[in-house]
GROMACS .gro file of C-alpha atoms in nm:
model
  332
    1UNK     CA    1  13.019  10.478   9.760
    2UNK     CA    2  13.395  10.253   9.841
    3UNK     CA    3  13.252   9.973  10.082
    4UNK     CA    4  13.504   9.933  10.370
    5UNK     CA    5  13.677   9.601  10.266
    6UNK     CA    6  13.767   9.833   9.946
    7UNK     CA    7  13.510   9.679   9.685
    8UNK     CA    8  13.223   9.914   9.510
    9UNK     CA    9  12.817   9.923   9.565
   10UNK     CA   10  12.732   9.851   9.197
   11UNK     CA   11  12.411   9.996   9.243
   12UNK     CA   12  12.492  10.308   9.397
   13UNK     CA   13  12.328  10.632   9.254
   14UNK     CA   14  12.675  10.822   9.304
   15UNK     CA   15  12.949  10.707   9.065
   16UNK     CA   16  13.157  10.958   9.074
   17UNK     CA   17  13.400  10.868   9.345
   18UNK     CA   18  13.441  10.503   9.175
   19UNK     CA   19  13.536  10.701   8.773
   20UNK     CA   20  13.760  10.906   8.955
   21UNK     CA   21  13.950  10.662   9.135
   22UNK     CA   22  13.948  10.457   8.768
   23UNK     CA   23  14.086  10.713   8.566
   24UNK     CA   24  14.342  10.841   8.832
   25UNK     CA   25  14.478  10.497   8.836
   26UNK     CA   26  14.506  10.516   8.438
   27UNK     CA   27  14.256  10.347   8.327
   28UNK     CA   28  13.992  10.456   8.053
   29UNK     CA   29  13.631  10.527   8.210
   30UNK     CA   30  13.278  10.630   8.060
   31UNK     CA   31  13.019  10.804   8.233
   32UNK     CA   32  12.674  10.720   8.116
   33UNK     CA   33  12.381  10.964   8.177
   34UNK     CA   34  12.048  10.914   8.137
   35UNK     CA   35  11.988  11.215   7.901
   36UNK     CA   36  11.611  11.162   7.803
   37UNK     CA   37  11.297  11.014   7.871
   38UNK     CA   38  11.034  10.899   7.646
   39UNK     CA   39  10.750  10.719   7.802
   40UNK     CA   40  10.803  10.571   8.178
   41UNK     CA   41  11.161  10.533   8.305
   42UNK     CA   42  11.212  10.331   8.658
   43UNK     CA   43  11.506  10.549   8.678
   44UNK     CA   44  11.552  10.979   8.715
   45UNK     CA   45  11.643  11.162   8.394
   46UNK     CA   46  11.995  11.197   8.509
   47UNK     CA   47  12.037  10.888   8.697
   48UNK     CA   48  12.407  10.733   8.602
   49UNK     CA   49  12.652  10.442   8.502
   50UNK     CA   50  12.999  10.467   8.516
   51UNK     CA   51  13.203  10.190   8.286
   52UNK     CA   52  13.561  10.121   8.291
   53UNK     CA   53  13.713   9.957   7.977
   54UNK     CA   54  13.774   9.666   8.202
   55UNK     CA   55  13.378   9.605   8.200
   56UNK     CA   56  13.394   9.699   8.543
   57UNK     CA   57  13.061   9.960   8.621
   58UNK     CA   58  12.889  10.106   8.937
   59UNK     CA   59  12.575  10.294   8.886
   60UNK     CA   60  12.242  10.167   8.711
   61UNK     CA   61  11.995  10.248   8.425
   62UNK     CA   62  11.712  10.022   8.400
   63UNK     CA   63  11.547   9.776   8.628
   64UNK     CA   64  11.806   9.540   8.462
   65UNK     CA   65  11.732   9.483   8.145
   66UNK     CA   66  12.010   9.732   7.994
   67UNK     CA   67  12.325   9.728   8.157
   68UNK     CA   68  12.504   9.468   7.981
   69UNK     CA   69  12.439   9.656   7.656
   70UNK     CA   70  12.534   9.959   7.804
   71UNK     CA   71  12.891   9.832   7.912
   72UNK     CA   72  12.939   9.745   7.573
   73UNK     CA   73  12.856  10.055   7.427
   74UNK     CA   74  13.004  10.244   7.654
   75UNK     CA   75  13.328  10.033   7.585
   76UNK     CA   76  13.335  10.080   7.208
   77UNK     CA   77  13.283  10.492   7.308
   78UNK     CA   78  13.582  10.426   7.483
   79UNK     CA   79  13.783  10.275   7.166
   80UNK     CA   80  13.678  10.547   6.950
   81UNK     CA   81  13.738  10.831   7.179
   82UNK     CA   82  13.398  11.036   7.136
   83UNK     CA   83  13.148  11.137   7.290
   84UNK     CA   84  12.768  10.980   7.161
   85UNK     CA   85  12.423  10.960   7.233
   86UNK     CA   86  12.227  10.624   7.210
   87UNK     CA   87  11.843  10.584   7.209
   88UNK     CA   88  11.708  10.258   7.351
   89UNK     CA   89  11.351  10.106   7.324
   90UNK     CA   90  11.097  10.231   7.124
   91UNK     CA   91  11.240  10.416   6.771
   92UNK     CA   92  11.622  10.261   6.858
   93UNK     CA   93  11.809  10.097   6.610
   94UNK     CA   94  11.869   9.835   6.845
   95UNK     CA   95  11.563   9.635   6.753
   96UNK     CA   96  11.690   9.318   6.971
   97UNK     CA   97  11.711   9.572   7.295
   98UNK     CA   98  11.366   9.672   7.381
   99UNK     CA   99  11.220   9.788   7.714
  100UNK     CA  100  10.978   9.581   7.870
  101UNK     CA  101  10.732   9.932   7.944
  102UNK     CA  102  10.735  10.048   7.572
  103UNK     CA  103  10.904  10.329   7.638
  104UNK     CA  104  11.250  10.427   7.512
  105UNK     CA  105  11.557  10.638   7.675
  106UNK     CA  106  11.833  10.818   7.516
  107UNK     CA  107  12.168  10.790   7.716
  108UNK     CA  108  12.483  11.025   7.678
  109UNK     CA  109  12.786  10.865   7.682
  110UNK     CA  110  13.096  11.094   7.786
  111UNK     CA  111  13.458  10.939   7.722
  112UNK     CA  112  13.618  11.257   7.726
  113UNK     CA  113  13.559  11.342   8.126
  114UNK     CA  114  13.929  11.473   8.293
  115UNK     CA  115  14.039  11.382   8.650
  116UNK     CA  116  14.047  11.759   8.719
  117UNK     CA  117  13.686  11.760   8.652
  118UNK     CA  118  13.541  11.492   8.855
  119UNK     CA  119  13.797  11.536   9.142
  120UNK     CA  120  13.632  11.926   9.171
  121UNK     CA  121  13.309  11.725   9.212
  122UNK     CA  122  13.440  11.487   9.453
  123UNK     CA  123  13.539  11.758   9.640
  124UNK     CA  124  13.247  11.953   9.676
  125UNK     CA  125  13.018  11.631   9.776
  126UNK     CA  126  13.264  11.539  10.015
  127UNK     CA  127  13.235  11.887  10.134
  128UNK     CA  128  12.862  11.855  10.156
  129UNK     CA  129  12.793  12.129   9.882
  130UNK     CA  130  12.630  12.090   9.560
  131UNK     CA  131  12.836  12.074   9.240
  132UNK     CA  132  12.704  12.087   8.871
  133UNK     CA  133  12.812  11.907   8.538
  134UNK     CA  134  12.682  12.007   8.191
  135UNK     CA  135  12.653  11.778   7.965
  136UNK     CA  136  12.544  11.832   7.576
  137UNK     CA  137  12.471  11.646   7.266
  138UNK     CA  138  12.784  11.564   7.122
  139UNK     CA  139  12.898  11.796   6.790
  140UNK     CA  140  12.677  11.751   6.518
  141UNK     CA  141  12.375  11.587   6.675
  142UNK     CA  142  12.085  11.838   6.826
  143UNK     CA  143  11.977  11.892   7.182
  144UNK     CA  144  11.939  12.057   7.517
  145UNK     CA  145  12.193  12.131   7.775
  146UNK     CA  146  12.136  11.922   8.080
  147UNK     CA  147  12.319  12.049   8.386
  148UNK     CA  148  12.358  11.743   8.669
  149UNK     CA  149  12.337  11.832   8.999
  150UNK     CA  150  12.540  11.640   9.238
  151UNK     CA  151  12.419  11.720   9.611
  152UNK     CA  152  12.578  11.608   9.885
  153UNK     CA  153  12.466  11.253  10.058
  154UNK     CA  154  12.133  11.254  10.245
  155UNK     CA  155  12.236  11.231  10.600
  156UNK     CA  156  12.047  11.078  10.908
  157UNK     CA  157  12.066  11.146  11.251
  158UNK     CA  158  11.901  10.996  11.556
  159UNK     CA  159  11.929  11.118  11.871
  160UNK     CA  160  11.776  10.888  12.134
  161UNK     CA  161  11.787  10.498  12.275
  162UNK     CA  162  11.617  10.186  12.164
  163UNK     CA  163  11.609   9.927  11.960
  164UNK     CA  164  11.445  10.129  11.724
  165UNK     CA  165  11.685  10.388  11.694
  166UNK     CA  166  11.935  10.159  11.603
  167UNK     CA  167  11.716   9.952  11.366
  168UNK     CA  168  11.677  10.325  11.171
  169UNK     CA  169  11.988  10.352  11.118
  170UNK     CA  170  12.076  10.019  10.993
  171UNK     CA  171  11.778  10.120  10.774
  172UNK     CA  172  11.912  10.415  10.690
  173UNK     CA  173  12.305  10.299  10.601
  174UNK     CA  174  12.155  10.054  10.346
  175UNK     CA  175  11.892  10.293  10.194
  176UNK     CA  176  12.207  10.499  10.129
  177UNK     CA  177  12.223  10.774  10.368
  178UNK     CA  178  12.485  10.899  10.629
  179UNK     CA  179  12.428  10.779  10.957
  180UNK     CA  180  12.494  10.898  11.317
  181UNK     CA  181  12.361  10.785  11.657
  182UNK     CA  182  12.361  11.101  11.957
  183UNK     CA  183  12.236  10.913  12.251
  184UNK     CA  184  12.302  10.946  12.655
  185UNK     CA  185  12.232  10.575  12.660
  186UNK     CA  186  12.526  10.315  12.687
  187UNK     CA  187  12.385   9.981  12.574
  188UNK     CA  188  12.224  10.159  12.290
  189UNK     CA  189  12.588  10.307  12.181
  190UNK     CA  190  12.729   9.977  12.228
  191UNK     CA  191  12.435   9.829  12.003
  192UNK     CA  192  12.516  10.061  11.730
  193UNK     CA  193  12.939   9.983  11.759
  194UNK     CA  194  12.847   9.616  11.714
  195UNK     CA  195  12.663   9.718  11.389
  196UNK     CA  196  12.965   9.950  11.264
  197UNK     CA  197  12.757  10.248  11.319
  198UNK     CA  198  12.889  10.566  11.436
  199UNK     CA  199  12.753  10.669  11.789
  200UNK     CA  200  12.808  10.965  12.007
  201UNK     CA  201  12.749  10.989  12.363
  202UNK     CA  202  12.548  11.315  12.505
  203UNK     CA  203  12.583  11.381  12.855
  204UNK     CA  204  12.328  11.665  12.908
  205UNK     CA  205  12.099  11.847  12.684
  206UNK     CA  206  12.382  12.119  12.616
  207UNK     CA  207  12.516  11.874  12.345
  208UNK     CA  208  12.223  11.955  12.139
  209UNK     CA  209  12.460  12.270  12.032
  210UNK     CA  210  12.651  12.003  11.859
  211UNK     CA  211  12.410  11.923  11.677
  212UNK     CA  212  12.487  11.958  11.298
  213UNK     CA  213  12.195  11.941  11.051
  214UNK     CA  214  12.232  12.114  10.694
  215UNK     CA  215  12.015  12.089  10.412
  216UNK     CA  216  12.033  11.732  10.351
  217UNK     CA  217  12.002  11.594  10.662
  218UNK     CA  218  11.681  11.430  10.783
  219UNK     CA  219  11.718  11.485  11.224
  220UNK     CA  220  11.481  11.224  11.441
  221UNK     CA  221  11.446  11.213  11.837
  222UNK     CA  222  11.385  10.863  11.945
  223UNK     CA  223  11.389  10.979  12.309
  224UNK     CA  224  11.144  10.785  12.559
  225UNK     CA  225  11.194  11.053  12.798
  226UNK     CA  226  11.102  11.341  12.628
  227UNK     CA  227  11.269  11.587  12.869
  228UNK     CA  228  11.544  11.535  12.671
  229UNK     CA  229  11.411  11.637  12.363
  230UNK     CA  230  11.359  12.060  12.414
  231UNK     CA  231  11.679  12.131  12.363
  232UNK     CA  232  11.752  11.888  12.047
  233UNK     CA  233  11.441  12.027  11.883
  234UNK     CA  234  11.507  12.387  11.912
  235UNK     CA  235  11.849  12.307  11.744
  236UNK     CA  236  11.674  12.126  11.482
  237UNK     CA  237  11.461  12.380  11.433
  238UNK     CA  238  11.740  12.646  11.403
  239UNK     CA  239  11.877  12.388  11.110
  240UNK     CA  240  11.826  12.378  10.735
  241UNK     CA  241  11.733  11.963  10.803
  242UNK     CA  242  11.474  11.882  10.546
  243UNK     CA  243  11.311  11.673  10.770
  244UNK     CA  244  11.248  11.682  11.191
  245UNK     CA  245  11.075  11.403  11.328
  246UNK     CA  246  10.976  11.309  11.651
  247UNK     CA  247  10.866  10.966  11.856
  248UNK     CA  248  10.563  10.955  12.035
  249UNK     CA  249  10.236  10.976  12.075
  250UNK     CA  250   9.999  11.223  11.929
  251UNK     CA  251   9.946  11.287  12.303
  252UNK     CA  252  10.266  11.338  12.335
  253UNK     CA  253  10.317  11.556  12.042
  254UNK     CA  254  10.048  11.810  12.136
  255UNK     CA  255  10.231  11.838  12.447
  256UNK     CA  256  10.555  11.858  12.267
  257UNK     CA  257  10.393  12.156  12.031
  258UNK     CA  258  10.239  12.312  12.306
  259UNK     CA  259  10.608  12.351  12.480
  260UNK     CA  260  10.771  12.482  12.149
  261UNK     CA  261  10.491  12.713  12.124
  262UNK     CA  262  10.496  12.856  12.482
  263UNK     CA  263  10.896  12.870  12.429
  264UNK     CA  264  10.816  13.163  12.167
  265UNK     CA  265  10.865  12.937  11.831
  266UNK     CA  266  10.622  13.033  11.546
  267UNK     CA  267  10.356  12.826  11.474
  268UNK     CA  268  10.452  12.751  11.151
  269UNK     CA  269  10.846  12.647  11.267
  270UNK     CA  270  10.647  12.367  11.523
  271UNK     CA  271  10.434  12.265  11.212
  272UNK     CA  272  10.855  12.114  11.054
  273UNK     CA  273  10.808  11.856  11.329
  274UNK     CA  274  10.662  11.536  11.205
  275UNK     CA  275  10.526  11.411  11.515
  276UNK     CA  276  10.445  11.081  11.503
  277UNK     CA  277  10.695  11.009  11.329
  278UNK     CA  278  10.647  10.783  11.045
  279UNK     CA  279  10.349  10.703  10.741
  280UNK     CA  280  10.206  10.477  10.956
  281UNK     CA  281  10.163  10.505  11.349
  282UNK     CA  282  10.058  10.232  11.594
  283UNK     CA  283  10.352   9.992  11.563
  284UNK     CA  284  10.445   9.731  11.784
  285UNK     CA  285  10.814   9.615  11.648
  286UNK     CA  286  11.086   9.836  11.640
  287UNK     CA  287  11.170   9.711  11.302
  288UNK     CA  288  10.825   9.821  11.194
  289UNK     CA  289  10.869  10.167  11.346
  290UNK     CA  290  11.179  10.221  11.192
  291UNK     CA  291  11.045  10.139  10.840
  292UNK     CA  292  10.790  10.367  10.881
  293UNK     CA  293  11.009  10.633  11.005
  294UNK     CA  294  11.238  10.583  10.697
  295UNK     CA  295  10.944  10.544  10.420
  296UNK     CA  296  10.842  10.871  10.555
  297UNK     CA  297  11.186  11.027  10.511
  298UNK     CA  298  11.273  10.925  10.149
  299UNK     CA  299  10.914  11.033  10.102
  300UNK     CA  300  11.050  11.403  10.275
  301UNK     CA  301  11.355  11.411  10.044
  302UNK     CA  302  11.175  11.289   9.708
  303UNK     CA  303  10.962  11.554   9.718
  304UNK     CA  304  11.227  11.871   9.844
  305UNK     CA  305  11.410  11.745   9.623
  306UNK     CA  306  11.253  11.594   9.316
  307UNK     CA  307  11.507  11.627   8.995
  308UNK     CA  308  11.852  11.549   8.969
  309UNK     CA  309  11.899  11.790   8.638
  310UNK     CA  310  11.780  12.097   8.496
  311UNK     CA  311  11.733  12.173   8.106
  312UNK     CA  312  11.835  12.506   7.893
  313UNK     CA  313  11.743  12.442   7.479
  314UNK     CA  314  11.909  12.794   7.436
  315UNK     CA  315  12.179  12.738   7.090
  316UNK     CA  316  12.384  13.014   7.400
  317UNK     CA  317  12.377  12.688   7.607
  318UNK     CA  318  12.461  12.421   7.329
  319UNK     CA  319  12.762  12.618   7.224
  320UNK     CA  320  12.920  12.637   7.602
  321UNK     CA  321  12.850  12.249   7.604
  322UNK     CA  322  13.025  12.209   7.300
  323UNK     CA  323  13.322  12.436   7.353
  324UNK     CA  324  13.391  12.293   7.668
  325UNK     CA  325  13.291  11.910   7.644
  326UNK     CA  326  13.641  11.801   7.580
  327UNK     CA  327  13.771  11.923   7.883
  328UNK     CA  328  13.487  11.763   8.089
  329UNK     CA  329  13.398  12.111   8.244
  330UNK     CA  330  13.230  12.168   8.612
  331UNK     CA  331  13.088  12.461   8.668
  332UNK     CA  332  13.093  12.595   8.985
   0.00000   0.00000   0.00000
């Protein structure tokens, strides 16, 4: 995503907004996609990199051993105006470019995407819905059609107070999460404001109605006064949040469970709440607690959203992709 100062994060996982911005400025852009993996790879199938004709790029496809070669290949593809599929590593014609892990990957270079196609993906992303892009092998080559899924950015919503809440939001931001704090505590909100974090005041538990947690949201309660929790937990359980966590000891969590069961929540619903929140417990600093909770959130996110792509090997899918490749087709 674009930073407040107008620059772009070169290691962002989401590259569509950068590619769209450069296309709108009249620049040529190649969208490079990790199309197949033979062996191991530090990046997942469907990982992407956007490259301009001038060599500017956002995204990454390896641990750092390949990106310069990818930029050069993308520039050549843009000069020729044709998509291509290139193999790197084991079995590649590029003998001077080897992957340290001994594996091989294939990269798809798409130089035909249009502003309209990328704008449709960008609108879906900003509306927090999922868009898809079909990526097929270049004409005259064989292979599956890869459908790349562009899910909304992960979101971290924290309700509570204290240093750990602020540290969790800071760690979440640098890890690619959209972040927001709900807090009744003015000093906690002020600490967030100093760090450029979004914070909203809550004046009572009735503000739990304002909780908007979609399927890409992690919702964490970090109240020291657990009387604030009940309504927020109810709102979280009524949402699609992929992760719900609550701070406190094991005994506090046991009491929390009993209150929710007594309020009529089903045991399977209550089991959605991770408590005490975090991969490891007994931490004695706000930094360690925040790292523990974020690690658990990332683990849950990767388990629930394991793949960026789906593959279709059927001849019909290949014909569909070939027919629409020049338009950079985006499926609804």
